[in-house]
Amino acid sequence: MDCIFCKIAAGEIPSDILYQDEGVVAFRDINPQAPTHVLIIPKKHIAALTDLSEAGMSVVGEMARVANQLARAEGIAERGYRVVINCGQQGGQLVPHLHMHLLGGRQLSETLG
Ligand code: 5GP
Ligand code: ZN
């Protein structure tokens, strides 16, 4: 499949990987919007949040666990951070492989778009 995040998860495209386990991979965003900007993805190709099945829903919990762990590792847990999942065109999702953004290290905007 021609999916950039599947290729990153498979190690076929280089990225700055911070964490991986059997189900989840986390790597730095190539175009960071904040001092810490990490993407957390399921290894399995799921196009968007809306495509998650009841059975597959638990991967979002795994992604949130990794976000919290990396926020501590990045030193932003105390000051606070934001996690975002864009879904679909009007949600601003550009890469059609489910991902969670972890953003922090500066005061983030009070508006969400
Ligand atoms: P979206 O708009 O789909 O929620 O976010 C996609 C994110 O993926 C963007 O923040 C973009 O900078 C990031 N991105 C796109 N292509 C690559 C890539 O090849 N490597 C990395 N590390 N990040 C990417
Ligand atoms: Zn994919």
PDB file of C-alpha atoms and ligand atoms in Angstrom:
ATOM      1  CA  MET A   1       0.000   0.000   0.000  1.00  0.00           C
ATOM      2  CA  ASP A   2       1.226   3.440  -0.899  1.00  0.00           C
ATOM      3  CA  CYS A   3       0.875   5.013   2.549  1.00  0.00           C
ATOM      4  CA  ILE A   4       3.636   7.222   3.917  1.00  0.00           C
ATOM      5  CA  PHE A   5       2.936   6.362   7.569  1.00  0.00           C
ATOM      6  CA  CYS A   6       2.800   2.615   6.837  1.00  0.00           C
ATOM      7  CA  LYS A   7       6.226   3.047   5.236  1.00  0.00           C
ATOM      8  CA  ILE A   8       7.519   4.924   8.292  1.00  0.00           C
ATOM      9  CA  ALA A   9       6.111   2.193  10.575  1.00  0.00           C
ATOM     10  CA  ALA A  10       7.856  -0.448   8.436  1.00  0.00           C
ATOM     11  CA  GLY A  11      11.148   1.483   8.511  1.00  0.00           C
ATOM     12  CA  GLU A  12      11.051   1.962   4.726  1.00  0.00           C
ATOM     13  CA  ILE A  13      11.097   5.757   5.077  1.00  0.00           C
ATOM     14  CA  PRO A  14      13.497   7.201   7.655  1.00  0.00           C
ATOM     15  CA  SER A  15      12.042   9.125  10.585  1.00  0.00           C
ATOM     16  CA  ASP A  16      13.049  10.145  14.085  1.00  0.00           C
ATOM     17  CA  ILE A  17      11.332   7.311  15.948  1.00  0.00           C
ATOM     18  CA  LEU A  18      10.933   7.913  19.698  1.00  0.00           C
ATOM     19  CA  TYR A  19       8.926   4.841  20.646  1.00  0.00           C
ATOM     20  CA  GLN A  20       7.575   1.635  19.200  1.00  0.00           C
ATOM     21  CA  ASP A  21       5.950  -1.550  20.382  1.00  0.00           C
ATOM     22  CA  GLU A  22       3.921  -4.275  18.677  1.00  0.00           C
ATOM     23  CA  GLY A  23       0.989  -1.980  17.990  1.00  0.00           C
ATOM     24  CA  VAL A  24       2.102   1.653  18.005  1.00  0.00           C
ATOM     25  CA  VAL A  25       4.928   3.838  16.609  1.00  0.00           C
ATOM     26  CA  ALA A  26       5.777   7.440  17.580  1.00  0.00           C
ATOM     27  CA  PHE A  27       8.072   9.753  15.605  1.00  0.00           C
ATOM     28  CA  ARG A  28       8.800  13.464  15.313  1.00  0.00           C
ATOM     29  CA  ASP A  29       6.720  15.459  12.854  1.00  0.00           C
ATOM     30  CA  ILE A  30       8.769  16.528   9.835  1.00  0.00           C
ATOM     31  CA  ASN A  31       7.248  20.043  10.008  1.00  0.00           C
ATOM     32  CA  PRO A  32       6.937  20.745  13.740  1.00  0.00           C
ATOM     33  CA  GLN A  33       4.296  23.241  14.900  1.00  0.00           C
ATOM     34  CA  ALA A  34       5.725  23.434  18.435  1.00  0.00           C
ATOM     35  CA  PRO A  35       9.060  22.619  20.153  1.00  0.00           C
ATOM     36  CA  THR A  36       7.672  19.129  20.780  1.00  0.00           C
ATOM     37  CA  HIS A  37       5.586  17.788  17.914  1.00  0.00           C
ATOM     38  CA  VAL A  38       5.307  14.007  17.820  1.00  0.00           C
ATOM     39  CA  LEU A  39       3.000  11.805  15.775  1.00  0.00           C
ATOM     40  CA  ILE A  40       1.673   8.601  17.304  1.00  0.00           C
ATOM     41  CA  ILE A  41       0.222   6.032  14.929  1.00  0.00           C
ATOM     42  CA  PRO A  42      -1.073   2.470  14.964  1.00  0.00           C
ATOM     43  CA  LYS A  43       1.207   0.115  13.003  1.00  0.00           C
ATOM     44  CA  LYS A  44      -1.874  -1.306  11.330  1.00  0.00           C
ATOM     45  CA  HIS A  45      -3.249   0.832   8.520  1.00  0.00           C
ATOM     46  CA  ILE A  46      -6.444   2.545   9.648  1.00  0.00           C
ATOM     47  CA  ALA A  47      -7.327   5.493   7.413  1.00  0.00           C
ATOM     48  CA  ALA A  48      -9.007   7.701  10.016  1.00  0.00           C
ATOM     49  CA  LEU A  49     -10.626   7.759  13.437  1.00  0.00           C
ATOM     50  CA  THR A  50     -13.993   7.290  11.786  1.00  0.00           C
ATOM     51  CA  ASP A  51     -12.837   3.941  10.350  1.00  0.00           C
ATOM     52  CA  LEU A  52     -12.093   2.382  13.740  1.00  0.00           C
ATOM     53  CA  SER A  53     -14.161  -0.689  14.535  1.00  0.00           C
ATOM     54  CA  GLU A  54     -15.462  -1.410  18.054  1.00  0.00           C
ATOM     55  CA  ALA A  55     -12.822  -4.134  18.293  1.00  0.00           C
ATOM     56  CA  GLY A  56     -10.049  -1.795  17.126  1.00  0.00           C
ATOM     57  CA  MET A  57     -10.988   1.128  19.390  1.00  0.00           C
ATOM     58  CA  SER A  58      -8.504   0.190  22.132  1.00  0.00           C
ATOM     59  CA  VAL A  59      -5.578   1.322  19.956  1.00  0.00           C
ATOM     60  CA  VAL A  60      -6.581   4.930  20.734  1.00  0.00           C
ATOM     61  CA  GLY A  61      -6.032   4.169  24.415  1.00  0.00           C
ATOM     62  CA  GLU A  62      -2.603   2.790  23.559  1.00  0.00           C
ATOM     63  CA  MET A  63      -1.828   5.950  21.587  1.00  0.00           C
ATOM     64  CA  ALA A  64      -2.898   8.119  24.544  1.00  0.00           C
ATOM     65  CA  ARG A  65      -0.692   6.069  26.880  1.00  0.00           C
ATOM     66  CA  VAL A  66       2.293   6.651  24.574  1.00  0.00           C
ATOM     67  CA  ALA A  67       1.446  10.382  24.325  1.00  0.00           C
ATOM     68  CA  ASN A  68       1.521  10.688  28.128  1.00  0.00           C
ATOM     69  CA  GLN A  69       4.765   8.714  28.356  1.00  0.00           C
ATOM     70  CA  LEU A  70       6.463  10.835  25.677  1.00  0.00           C
ATOM     71  CA  ALA A  71       5.181  14.074  27.244  1.00  0.00           C
ATOM     72  CA  ARG A  72       7.019  13.064  30.414  1.00  0.00           C
ATOM     73  CA  ALA A  73      10.126  12.090  28.428  1.00  0.00           C
ATOM     74  CA  GLU A  74      10.068  15.405  26.539  1.00  0.00           C
ATOM     75  CA  GLY A  75       9.734  17.356  29.791  1.00  0.00           C
ATOM     76  CA  ILE A  76       6.394  18.942  28.913  1.00  0.00           C
ATOM     77  CA  ALA A  77       4.073  16.932  31.164  1.00  0.00           C
ATOM     78  CA  GLU A  78       4.142  19.447  34.016  1.00  0.00           C
ATOM     79  CA  ARG A  79       3.532  22.589  31.933  1.00  0.00           C
ATOM     80  CA  GLY A  80       0.916  20.916  29.788  1.00  0.00           C
ATOM     81  CA  TYR A  81       0.449  19.736  26.238  1.00  0.00           C
ATOM     82  CA  ARG A  82      -2.172  19.062  23.603  1.00  0.00           C
ATOM     83  CA  VAL A  83      -3.167  15.908  21.773  1.00  0.00           C
ATOM     84  CA  VAL A  84      -5.088  16.229  18.533  1.00  0.00           C
ATOM     85  CA  ILE A  85      -6.589  13.783  16.065  1.00  0.00           C
ATOM     86  CA  ASN A  86      -7.657  15.389  12.812  1.00  0.00           C
ATOM     87  CA  CYS A  87     -10.317  13.401  10.991  1.00  0.00           C
ATOM     88  CA  GLY A  88     -11.284  13.859   7.361  1.00  0.00           C
ATOM     89  CA  GLN A  89     -11.089  16.800   5.023  1.00  0.00           C
ATOM     90  CA  GLN A  90     -12.778  19.486   7.107  1.00  0.00           C
ATOM     91  CA  GLY A  91     -10.999  18.172  10.185  1.00  0.00           C
ATOM     92  CA  GLY A  92      -7.710  19.042   8.492  1.00  0.00           C
ATOM     93  CA  GLN A  93      -6.440  15.483   8.066  1.00  0.00           C
ATOM     94  CA  LEU A  94      -3.843  15.423   5.295  1.00  0.00           C
ATOM     95  CA  VAL A  95      -2.282  11.991   5.787  1.00  0.00           C
ATOM     96  CA  PRO A  96      -4.879   9.204   5.527  1.00  0.00           C
ATOM     97  CA  HIS A  97      -3.407   6.973   8.247  1.00  0.00           C
ATOM     98  CA  LEU A  98      -4.792   7.518  11.769  1.00  0.00           C
ATOM     99  CA  HIS A  99      -2.417   9.619  13.880  1.00  0.00           C
ATOM    100  CA  MET A 100      -2.414  11.534  17.126  1.00  0.00           C
ATOM    101  CA  HIS A 101      -0.419  14.772  17.339  1.00  0.00           C
ATOM    102  CA  LEU A 102       1.376  15.464  20.633  1.00  0.00           C
ATOM    103  CA  LEU A 103       2.197  19.185  20.843  1.00  0.00           C
ATOM    104  CA  GLY A 104       3.903  21.147  23.577  1.00  0.00           C
ATOM    105  CA  GLY A 105       6.868  23.166  24.758  1.00  0.00           C
ATOM    106  CA  ARG A 106       5.232  26.560  24.228  1.00  0.00           C
ATOM    107  CA  GLN A 107       1.951  28.245  25.125  1.00  0.00           C
ATOM    108  CA  LEU A 108      -0.514  26.856  22.599  1.00  0.00           C
ATOM    109  CA  SER A 109      -3.323  28.850  21.048  1.00  0.00           C
ATOM    110  CA  GLU A 110      -6.589  28.996  23.004  1.00  0.00           C
ATOM    111  CA  THR A 111      -8.501  28.435  19.801  1.00  0.00           C
ATOM    112  CA  LEU A 112      -8.647  25.119  18.041  1.00  0.00           C
ATOM    113  CA  GLY A 113      -9.401  26.328  14.581  1.00  0.00           C
TER     114      GLY A 113
HETATM  115  P1  5GP B   1      -2.606  15.842   9.522  1.00  0.00           P
HETATM  116  O1  5GP B   1      -2.791  17.182   8.876  1.00  0.00           O
HETATM  117  O2  5GP B   1      -2.909  14.716   8.538  1.00  0.00           O
HETATM  118  O3  5GP B   1      -3.325  15.697  10.819  1.00  0.00           O
HETATM  119  O4  5GP B   1      -1.081  15.764   9.904  1.00  0.00           O
HETATM  120  C1  5GP B   1      -0.115  15.146   9.124  1.00  0.00           C
HETATM  121  C2  5GP B   1       1.239  15.481   9.722  1.00  0.00           C
HETATM  122  O5  5GP B   1       2.189  14.592   9.152  1.00  0.00           O
HETATM  123  C3  5GP B   1       1.725  16.898   9.416  1.00  0.00           C
HETATM  124  O6  5GP B   1       1.952  17.569  10.646  1.00  0.00           O
HETATM  125  C4  5GP B   1       3.005  16.680   8.604  1.00  0.00           C
HETATM  126  O7  5GP B   1       4.003  17.632   8.926  1.00  0.00           O
HETATM  127  C5  5GP B   1       3.401  15.278   8.993  1.00  0.00           C
HETATM  128  N1  5GP B   1       4.124  14.547   7.963  1.00  0.00           N
HETATM  129  C6  5GP B   1       3.774  14.433   6.654  1.00  0.00           C
HETATM  130  N2  5GP B   1       4.655  13.679   5.992  1.00  0.00           N
HETATM  131  C7  5GP B   1       5.594  13.297   6.906  1.00  0.00           C
HETATM  132  C8  5GP B   1       6.779  12.492   6.814  1.00  0.00           C
HETATM  133  O8  5GP B   1       7.153  11.972   5.757  1.00  0.00           O
HETATM  134  N3  5GP B   1       7.491  12.324   7.963  1.00  0.00           N
HETATM  135  C9  5GP B   1       7.122  12.891   9.139  1.00  0.00           C
HETATM  136  N4  5GP B   1       7.908  12.655  10.200  1.00  0.00           N
HETATM  137  N5  5GP B   1       6.006  13.647   9.261  1.00  0.00           N
HETATM  138  C10 5GP B   1       5.256  13.857   8.162  1.00  0.00           C
HETATM  139 ZN    ZN B   2      -1.008   3.493   6.394  1.00  0.00          ZN
END
